[in-house]
Short mmCIF file of C-alpha atoms in Angstrom, two decimals:
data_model
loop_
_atom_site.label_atom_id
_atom_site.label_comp_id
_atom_site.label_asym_id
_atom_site.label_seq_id
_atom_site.Cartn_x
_atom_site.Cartn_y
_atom_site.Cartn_z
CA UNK A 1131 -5.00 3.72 18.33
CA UNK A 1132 -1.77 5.66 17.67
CA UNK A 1133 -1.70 8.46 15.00
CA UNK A 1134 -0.10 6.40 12.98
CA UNK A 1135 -2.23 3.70 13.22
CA UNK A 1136 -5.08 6.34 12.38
CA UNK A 1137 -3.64 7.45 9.39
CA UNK A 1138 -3.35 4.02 8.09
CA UNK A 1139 -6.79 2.85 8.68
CA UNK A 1140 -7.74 6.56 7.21
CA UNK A 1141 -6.01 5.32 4.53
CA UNK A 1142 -7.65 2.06 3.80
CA UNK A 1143 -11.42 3.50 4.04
CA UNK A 1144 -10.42 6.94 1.67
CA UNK A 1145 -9.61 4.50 -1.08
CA UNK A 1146 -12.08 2.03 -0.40
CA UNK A 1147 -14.80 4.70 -0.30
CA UNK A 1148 -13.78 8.07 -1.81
CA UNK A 1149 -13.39 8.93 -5.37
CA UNK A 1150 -9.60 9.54 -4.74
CA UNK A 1151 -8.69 8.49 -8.47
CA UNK A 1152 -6.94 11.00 -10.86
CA UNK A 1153 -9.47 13.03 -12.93
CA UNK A 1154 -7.87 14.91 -15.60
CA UNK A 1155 -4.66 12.89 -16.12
CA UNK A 1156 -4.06 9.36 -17.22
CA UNK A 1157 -1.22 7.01 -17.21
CA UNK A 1158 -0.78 7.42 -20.80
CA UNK A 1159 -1.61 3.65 -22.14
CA UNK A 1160 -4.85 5.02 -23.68
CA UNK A 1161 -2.72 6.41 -26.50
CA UNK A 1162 -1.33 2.87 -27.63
CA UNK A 1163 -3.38 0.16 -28.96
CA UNK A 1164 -2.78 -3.75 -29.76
CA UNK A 1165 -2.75 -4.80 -33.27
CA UNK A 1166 -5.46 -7.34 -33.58
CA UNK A 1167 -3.62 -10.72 -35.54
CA UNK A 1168 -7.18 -12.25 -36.36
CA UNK A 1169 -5.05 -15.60 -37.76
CA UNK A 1170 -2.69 -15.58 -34.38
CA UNK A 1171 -1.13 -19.69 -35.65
CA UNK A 1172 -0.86 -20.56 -31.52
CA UNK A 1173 -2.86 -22.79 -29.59
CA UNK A 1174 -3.90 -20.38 -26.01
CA UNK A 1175 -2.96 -23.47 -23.97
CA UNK A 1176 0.61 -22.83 -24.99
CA UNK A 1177 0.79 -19.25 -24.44
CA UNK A 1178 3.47 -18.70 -21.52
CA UNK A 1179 2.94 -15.41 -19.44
CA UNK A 1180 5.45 -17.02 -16.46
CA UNK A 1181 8.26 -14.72 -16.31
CA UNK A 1182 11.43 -14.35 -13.47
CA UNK A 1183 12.27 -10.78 -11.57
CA UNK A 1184 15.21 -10.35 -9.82
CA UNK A 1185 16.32 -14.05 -10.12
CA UNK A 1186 12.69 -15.45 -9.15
CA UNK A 1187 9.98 -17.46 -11.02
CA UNK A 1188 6.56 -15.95 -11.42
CA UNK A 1189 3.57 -17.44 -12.78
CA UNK A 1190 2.29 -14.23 -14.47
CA UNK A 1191 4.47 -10.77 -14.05
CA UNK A 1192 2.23 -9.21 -12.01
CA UNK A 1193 3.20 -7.30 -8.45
CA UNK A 1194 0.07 -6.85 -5.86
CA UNK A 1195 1.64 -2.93 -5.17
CA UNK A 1196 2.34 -1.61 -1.72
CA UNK A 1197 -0.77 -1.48 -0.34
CA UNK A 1198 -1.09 -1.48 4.05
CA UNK A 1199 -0.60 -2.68 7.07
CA UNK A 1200 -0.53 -1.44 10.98
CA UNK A 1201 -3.75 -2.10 11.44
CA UNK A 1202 -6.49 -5.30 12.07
CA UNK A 1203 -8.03 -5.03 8.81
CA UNK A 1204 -4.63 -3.96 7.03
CA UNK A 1205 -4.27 -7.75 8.68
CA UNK A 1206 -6.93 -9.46 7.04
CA UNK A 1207 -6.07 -8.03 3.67
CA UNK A 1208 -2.44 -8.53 3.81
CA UNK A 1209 -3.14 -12.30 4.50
CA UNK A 1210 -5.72 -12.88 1.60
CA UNK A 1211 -3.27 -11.02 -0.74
CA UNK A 1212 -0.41 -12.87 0.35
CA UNK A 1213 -2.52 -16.21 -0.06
CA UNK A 1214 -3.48 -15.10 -3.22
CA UNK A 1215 0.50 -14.29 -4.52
CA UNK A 1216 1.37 -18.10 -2.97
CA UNK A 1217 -1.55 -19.79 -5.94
CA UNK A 1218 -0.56 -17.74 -8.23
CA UNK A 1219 3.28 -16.94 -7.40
CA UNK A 1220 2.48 -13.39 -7.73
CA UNK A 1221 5.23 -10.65 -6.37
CA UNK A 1222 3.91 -8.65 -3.57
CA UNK A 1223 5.06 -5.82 -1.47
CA UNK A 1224 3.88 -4.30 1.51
CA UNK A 1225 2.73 -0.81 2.68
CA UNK A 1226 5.24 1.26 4.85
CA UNK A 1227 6.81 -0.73 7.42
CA UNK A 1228 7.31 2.37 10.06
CA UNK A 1229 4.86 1.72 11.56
CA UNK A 1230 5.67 -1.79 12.41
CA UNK A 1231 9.55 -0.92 13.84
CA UNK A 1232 8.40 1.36 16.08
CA UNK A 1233 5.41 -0.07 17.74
CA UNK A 1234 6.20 -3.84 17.32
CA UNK A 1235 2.99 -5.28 18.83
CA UNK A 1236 1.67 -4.75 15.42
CA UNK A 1237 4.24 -6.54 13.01
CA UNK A 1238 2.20 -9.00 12.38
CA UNK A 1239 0.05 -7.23 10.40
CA UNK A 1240 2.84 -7.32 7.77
CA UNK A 1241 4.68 -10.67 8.28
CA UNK A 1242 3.09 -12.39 5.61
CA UNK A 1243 5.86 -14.81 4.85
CA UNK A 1244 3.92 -17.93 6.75
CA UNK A 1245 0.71 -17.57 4.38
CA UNK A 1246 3.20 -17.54 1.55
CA UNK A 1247 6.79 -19.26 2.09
CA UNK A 1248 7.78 -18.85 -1.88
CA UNK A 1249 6.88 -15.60 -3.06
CA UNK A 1250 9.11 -12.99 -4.38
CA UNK A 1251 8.67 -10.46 -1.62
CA UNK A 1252 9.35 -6.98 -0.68
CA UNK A 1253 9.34 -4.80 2.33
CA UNK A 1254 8.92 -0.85 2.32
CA UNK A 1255 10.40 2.02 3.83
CA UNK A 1256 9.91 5.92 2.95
CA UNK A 1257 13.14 7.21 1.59
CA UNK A 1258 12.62 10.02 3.52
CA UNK A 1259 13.22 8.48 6.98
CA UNK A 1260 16.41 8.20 6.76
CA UNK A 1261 16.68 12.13 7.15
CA UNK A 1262 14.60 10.83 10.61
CA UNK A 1263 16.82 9.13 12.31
CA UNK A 1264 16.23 5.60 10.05
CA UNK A 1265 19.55 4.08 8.80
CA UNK A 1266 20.86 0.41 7.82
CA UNK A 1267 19.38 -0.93 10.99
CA UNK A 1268 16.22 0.10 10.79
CA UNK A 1269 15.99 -0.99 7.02
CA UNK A 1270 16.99 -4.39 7.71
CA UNK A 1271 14.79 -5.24 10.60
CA UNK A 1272 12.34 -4.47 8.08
CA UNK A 1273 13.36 -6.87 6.02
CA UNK A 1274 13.89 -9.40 8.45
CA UNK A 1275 10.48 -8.86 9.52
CA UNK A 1276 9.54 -9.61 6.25
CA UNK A 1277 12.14 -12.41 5.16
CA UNK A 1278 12.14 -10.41 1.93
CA UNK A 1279 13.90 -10.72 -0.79
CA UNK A 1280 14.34 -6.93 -1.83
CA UNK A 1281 13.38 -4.01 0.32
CA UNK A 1282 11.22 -1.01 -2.22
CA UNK A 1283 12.41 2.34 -0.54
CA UNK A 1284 9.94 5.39 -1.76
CA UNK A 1285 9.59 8.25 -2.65
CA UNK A 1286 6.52 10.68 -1.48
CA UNK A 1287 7.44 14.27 -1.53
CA UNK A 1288 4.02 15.74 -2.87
CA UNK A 1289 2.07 13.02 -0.12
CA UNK A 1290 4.27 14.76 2.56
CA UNK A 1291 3.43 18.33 1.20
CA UNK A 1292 -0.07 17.54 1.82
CA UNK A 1293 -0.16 15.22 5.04
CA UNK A 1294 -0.76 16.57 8.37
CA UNK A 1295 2.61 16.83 9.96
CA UNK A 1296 4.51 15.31 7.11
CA UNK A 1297 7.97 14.82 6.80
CA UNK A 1298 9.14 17.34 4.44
CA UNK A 1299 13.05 17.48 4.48
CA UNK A 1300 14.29 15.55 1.90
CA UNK A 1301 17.56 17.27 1.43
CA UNK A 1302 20.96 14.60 0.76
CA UNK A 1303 18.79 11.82 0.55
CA UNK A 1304 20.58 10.64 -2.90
CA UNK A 1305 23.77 10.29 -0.76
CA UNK A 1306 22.16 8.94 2.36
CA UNK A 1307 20.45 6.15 -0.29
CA UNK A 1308 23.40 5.20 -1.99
CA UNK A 1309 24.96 4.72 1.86
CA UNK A 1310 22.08 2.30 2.69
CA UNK A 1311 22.40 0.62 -1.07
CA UNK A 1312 26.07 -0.49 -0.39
CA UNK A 1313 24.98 -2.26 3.03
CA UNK A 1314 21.77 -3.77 2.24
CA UNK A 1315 21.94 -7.50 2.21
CA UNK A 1316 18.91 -7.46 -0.39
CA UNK A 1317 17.90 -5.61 -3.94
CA UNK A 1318 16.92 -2.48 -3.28
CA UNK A 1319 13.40 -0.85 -5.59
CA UNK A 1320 13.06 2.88 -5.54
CA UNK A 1321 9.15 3.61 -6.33
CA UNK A 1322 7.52 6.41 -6.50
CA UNK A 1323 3.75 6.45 -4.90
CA UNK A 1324 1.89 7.77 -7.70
CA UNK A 1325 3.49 11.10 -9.31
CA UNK A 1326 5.84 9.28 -11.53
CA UNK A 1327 9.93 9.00 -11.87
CA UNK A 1328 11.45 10.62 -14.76
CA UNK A 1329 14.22 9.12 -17.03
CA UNK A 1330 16.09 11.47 -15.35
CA UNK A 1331 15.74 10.65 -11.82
CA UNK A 1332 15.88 7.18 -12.67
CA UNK A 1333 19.67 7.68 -13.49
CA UNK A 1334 20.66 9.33 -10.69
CA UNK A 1335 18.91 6.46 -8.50
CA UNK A 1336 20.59 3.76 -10.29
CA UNK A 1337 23.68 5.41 -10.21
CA UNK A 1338 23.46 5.63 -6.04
CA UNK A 1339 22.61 1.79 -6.38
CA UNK A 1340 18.82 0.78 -6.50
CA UNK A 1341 18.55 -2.38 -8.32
CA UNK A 1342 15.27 -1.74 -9.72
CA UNK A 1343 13.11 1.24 -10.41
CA UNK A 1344 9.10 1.15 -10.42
CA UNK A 1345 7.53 4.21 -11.76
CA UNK A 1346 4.38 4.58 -10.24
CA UNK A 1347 3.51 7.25 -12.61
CA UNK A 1348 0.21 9.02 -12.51
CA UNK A 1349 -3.14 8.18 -13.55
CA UNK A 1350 -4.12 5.51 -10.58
CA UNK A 1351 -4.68 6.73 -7.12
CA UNK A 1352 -4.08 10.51 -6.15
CA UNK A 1353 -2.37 10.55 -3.27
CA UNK A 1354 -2.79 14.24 -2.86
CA UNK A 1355 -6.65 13.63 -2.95
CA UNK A 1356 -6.41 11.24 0.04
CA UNK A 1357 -4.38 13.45 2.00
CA UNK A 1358 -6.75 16.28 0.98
CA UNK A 1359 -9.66 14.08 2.28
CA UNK A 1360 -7.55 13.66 6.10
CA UNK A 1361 -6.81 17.30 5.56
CA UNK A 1362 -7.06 19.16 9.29
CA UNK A 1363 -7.57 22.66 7.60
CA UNK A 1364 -9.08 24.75 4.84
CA UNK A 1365 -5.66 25.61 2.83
CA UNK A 1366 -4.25 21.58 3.55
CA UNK A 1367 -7.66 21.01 1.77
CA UNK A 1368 -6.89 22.77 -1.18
CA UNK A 1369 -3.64 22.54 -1.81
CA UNK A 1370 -4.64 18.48 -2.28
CA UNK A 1371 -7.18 19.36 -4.69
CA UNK A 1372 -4.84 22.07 -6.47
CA UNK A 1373 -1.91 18.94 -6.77
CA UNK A 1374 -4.98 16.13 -7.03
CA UNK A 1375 -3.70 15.77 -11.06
CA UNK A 1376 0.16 16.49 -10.54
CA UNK A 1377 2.81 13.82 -12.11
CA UNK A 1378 4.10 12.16 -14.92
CA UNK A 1379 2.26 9.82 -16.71
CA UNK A 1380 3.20 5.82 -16.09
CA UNK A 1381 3.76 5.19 -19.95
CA UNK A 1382 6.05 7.98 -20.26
CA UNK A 1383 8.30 7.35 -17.54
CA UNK A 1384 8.33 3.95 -19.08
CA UNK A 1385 9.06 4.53 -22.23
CA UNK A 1386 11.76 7.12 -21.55
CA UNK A 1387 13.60 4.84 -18.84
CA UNK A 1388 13.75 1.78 -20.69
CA UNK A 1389 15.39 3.48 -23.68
CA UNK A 1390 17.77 4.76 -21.44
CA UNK A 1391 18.44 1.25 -19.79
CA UNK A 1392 17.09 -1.45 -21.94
CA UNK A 1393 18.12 -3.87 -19.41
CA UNK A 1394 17.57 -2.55 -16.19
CA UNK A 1395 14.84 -4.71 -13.90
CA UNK A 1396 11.65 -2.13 -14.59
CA UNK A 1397 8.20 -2.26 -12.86
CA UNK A 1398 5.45 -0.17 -14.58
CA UNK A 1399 2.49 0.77 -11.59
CA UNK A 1400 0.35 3.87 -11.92
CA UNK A 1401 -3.26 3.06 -12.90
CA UNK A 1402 -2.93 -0.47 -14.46
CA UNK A 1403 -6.74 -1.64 -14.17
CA UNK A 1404 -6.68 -5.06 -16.20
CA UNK A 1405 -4.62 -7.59 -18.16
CA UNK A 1406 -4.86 -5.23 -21.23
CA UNK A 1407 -3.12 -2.27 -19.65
CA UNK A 1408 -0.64 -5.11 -17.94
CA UNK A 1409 -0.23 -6.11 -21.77
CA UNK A 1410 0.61 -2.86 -23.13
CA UNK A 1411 3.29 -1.95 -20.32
CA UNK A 1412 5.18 -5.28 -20.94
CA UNK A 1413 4.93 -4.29 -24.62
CA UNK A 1414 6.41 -1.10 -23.55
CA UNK A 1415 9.36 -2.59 -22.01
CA UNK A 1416 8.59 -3.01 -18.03
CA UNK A 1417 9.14 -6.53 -16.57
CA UNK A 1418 6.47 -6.35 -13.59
CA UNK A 1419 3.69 -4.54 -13.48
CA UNK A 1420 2.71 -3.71 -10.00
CA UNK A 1421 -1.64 -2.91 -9.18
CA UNK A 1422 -2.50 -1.69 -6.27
CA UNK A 1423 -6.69 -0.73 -6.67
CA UNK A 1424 -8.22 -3.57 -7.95
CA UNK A 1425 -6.09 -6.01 -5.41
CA UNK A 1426 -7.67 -3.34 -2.57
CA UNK A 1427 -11.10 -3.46 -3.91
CA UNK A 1428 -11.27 -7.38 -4.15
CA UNK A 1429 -9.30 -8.16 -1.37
CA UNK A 1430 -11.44 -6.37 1.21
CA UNK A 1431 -14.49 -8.02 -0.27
CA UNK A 1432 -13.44 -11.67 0.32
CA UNK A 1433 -10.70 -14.43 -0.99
CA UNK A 1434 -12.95 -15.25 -3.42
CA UNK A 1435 -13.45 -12.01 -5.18
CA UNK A 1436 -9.98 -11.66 -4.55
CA UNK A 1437 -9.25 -14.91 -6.74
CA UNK A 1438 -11.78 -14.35 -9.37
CA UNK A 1439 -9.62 -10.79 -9.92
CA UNK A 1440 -6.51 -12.95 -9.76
CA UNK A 1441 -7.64 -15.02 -12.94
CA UNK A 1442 -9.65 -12.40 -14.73
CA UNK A 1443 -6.25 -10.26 -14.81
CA UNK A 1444 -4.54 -13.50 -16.33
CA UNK A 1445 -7.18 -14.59 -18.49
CA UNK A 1446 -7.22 -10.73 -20.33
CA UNK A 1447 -3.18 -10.81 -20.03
CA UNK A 1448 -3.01 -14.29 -22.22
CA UNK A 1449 -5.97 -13.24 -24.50
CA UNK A 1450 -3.76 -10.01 -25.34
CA UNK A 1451 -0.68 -11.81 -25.72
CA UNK A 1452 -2.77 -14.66 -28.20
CA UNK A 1453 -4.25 -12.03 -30.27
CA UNK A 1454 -1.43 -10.29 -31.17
CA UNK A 1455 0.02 -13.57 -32.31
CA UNK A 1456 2.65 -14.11 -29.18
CA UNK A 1457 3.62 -17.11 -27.15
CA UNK A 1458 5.44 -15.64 -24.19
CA UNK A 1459 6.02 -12.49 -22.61
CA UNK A 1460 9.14 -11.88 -24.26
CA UNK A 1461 7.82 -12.43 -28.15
CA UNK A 1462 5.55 -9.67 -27.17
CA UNK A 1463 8.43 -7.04 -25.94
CA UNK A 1464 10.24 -8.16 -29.24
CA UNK A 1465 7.36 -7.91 -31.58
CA UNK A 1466 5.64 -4.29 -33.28
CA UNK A 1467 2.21 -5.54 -31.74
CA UNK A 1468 1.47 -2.49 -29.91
CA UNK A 1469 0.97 0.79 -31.57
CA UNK A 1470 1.21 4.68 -31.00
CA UNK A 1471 -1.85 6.33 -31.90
CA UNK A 1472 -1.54 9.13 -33.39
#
């Protein structure tokens, strides 16, 4: 097995087994809450939660968040989620397709398209490879791997802080992104990986081109915790647990890029756990909202537990939107249903 290859099933077991979750920081939702409408005048068979993203019908906006790949059991779980996206017509993306383009003998671990011919789909590069020799080829045999239909290029500089060997240089990138941008035949999503994108950022990354901005903000998975796990020293060991709570939240990179863009194509990520939290960031303006966890946990179980996830998240999504008295996804991002505490 190659480093890489290592890393990634290193990966896959930390999150599976290790309490790699942030501690002292949240994504934020906890500090809005739904206002109950006990007489809601709807019958719940009507209530619509289908939505489209980037030109493509969804049965529920929900994105099963970069997860894996590279590996036999990255395999297996990338085929059950991608099943589970085709019943549903769920979005899904992949995890970082590196490892794939340069040892091809394990690109099938990610070419999910035959297990799910109509999904809205999206392969995955790290920004930061294109300051490693990656350019416009690279990123489209990607997504020609992939026959996807956007390509989600992200960002990772506290990850590569704290990984063994990382790659650290991520000077010009900006211009080297809005290079690629221009050449892409596809959409491209800049994402974060769990520290969050400010409103800030978020301009100058739509200004260089991306398409569509998920914020993976914090509050989900720390990153720097399961690098800090891998660590090969002492100090690499600490300096994960020093960062293990380092980001912006998810609901206020939210909040503050969607009043900057009201109409810019939005994915909230960072520590959604159910169809409550999925409620809140719709009601908080995102148009996706991409989980990463509980897809993990029940996909590596079994299809089954995998589906059962798949409907509970849809069921508590359609409850939300029926007791705060709306029909559709978009009654709920035009109504005052959701509340800042104070």
């Amino acid at each position: 097995m190659s480093n890489t290859q290592s890393r990634k099933a290193d990966h896959l077991r930390i999150c599976l087994e290790e309490d790699v979750q942030f501690s002292a920081k949240t994504n934020g939702l906890e500090r809005y809450r739904f206002s109950h409408c006990c007489l809601p005048e709807l019958d719940y068979s009507e209530v619509d939660v289908t939505t489209r993203f980037l030109g493509k019908f969804l049965g529920a906006p929900l994105l099963i968040s970069s997860m894996t790949g590279g590996t036999e059991e990255a395999k297996t779980i990338n085929y059950r989620l991608a099943e589970a996206a085709q019943h549903y017509k769920l979005a899904m993306g992949v995890g970082s397709q590196r490892i794939a383009l340069e040892k091809p003998e394990v690109a099938h671990t990610f070419a999910v398209r035959s297990r799910a011919p109509d999904i809205l789909l999206f392969a995955n590069i790290g920004a930061v490879q294109l300051n490693y020799t990656y350019g416009v080829e690279e990123c489209r045999r990607a997504i020609d791997l992939l026959e996807a239909d956007a390509l989600i290029l992200h960002l990772n500089p506290l990850q590569e802080c704290i990984q063994p060997n990382g790659d650290r240089n991520f000077r010009g990138l900006l211009n080297k992104i809005e290079k690629l941008c221009k050449k892409l035949p596809v959409p491209a999503i800049v994402k974060e990986v769990g520290n969050g994108i400010s409103s800030k950022m978020a301009q100058q990354l739509v200004n260089a081109g991306a398409s569509a901005i998920d914020v993976a903000g914090a509050g989900g998975t720390s990153w720097a915790k399961v690098e800090s796990e891998r660590a090969e020293n002492p100090m690499q060991r600490q300096l994960g647990k020093t960062f293990a709570d380092w980001g912006l939240p998810t609901a206020e990179c939210l909040t503050s890029i969607r009043h900057l863009y009201p109409d810019l194509p939005l994915i909230a990520s960072g520590g959604l756990r159910n169809g409550v939290d999925v409620a809140k960031a719709i009601a908080l303006g995102a148009d996706l909202a991409g989980l990463a966890f509980p897809f993990l946990q029940a996909a590596s179980d079994s299809p089954e537990a995998l589906d059962r996830t798949v409907q509970l998240l849809i069921a508590e999504l359609t409850t939300a939107l029926f007791c705060t008295g709306n029909a559709s996804l978009a009654d709920l991002k035009h109504s005052n249903a959701l509340e800042k505490l104070a």
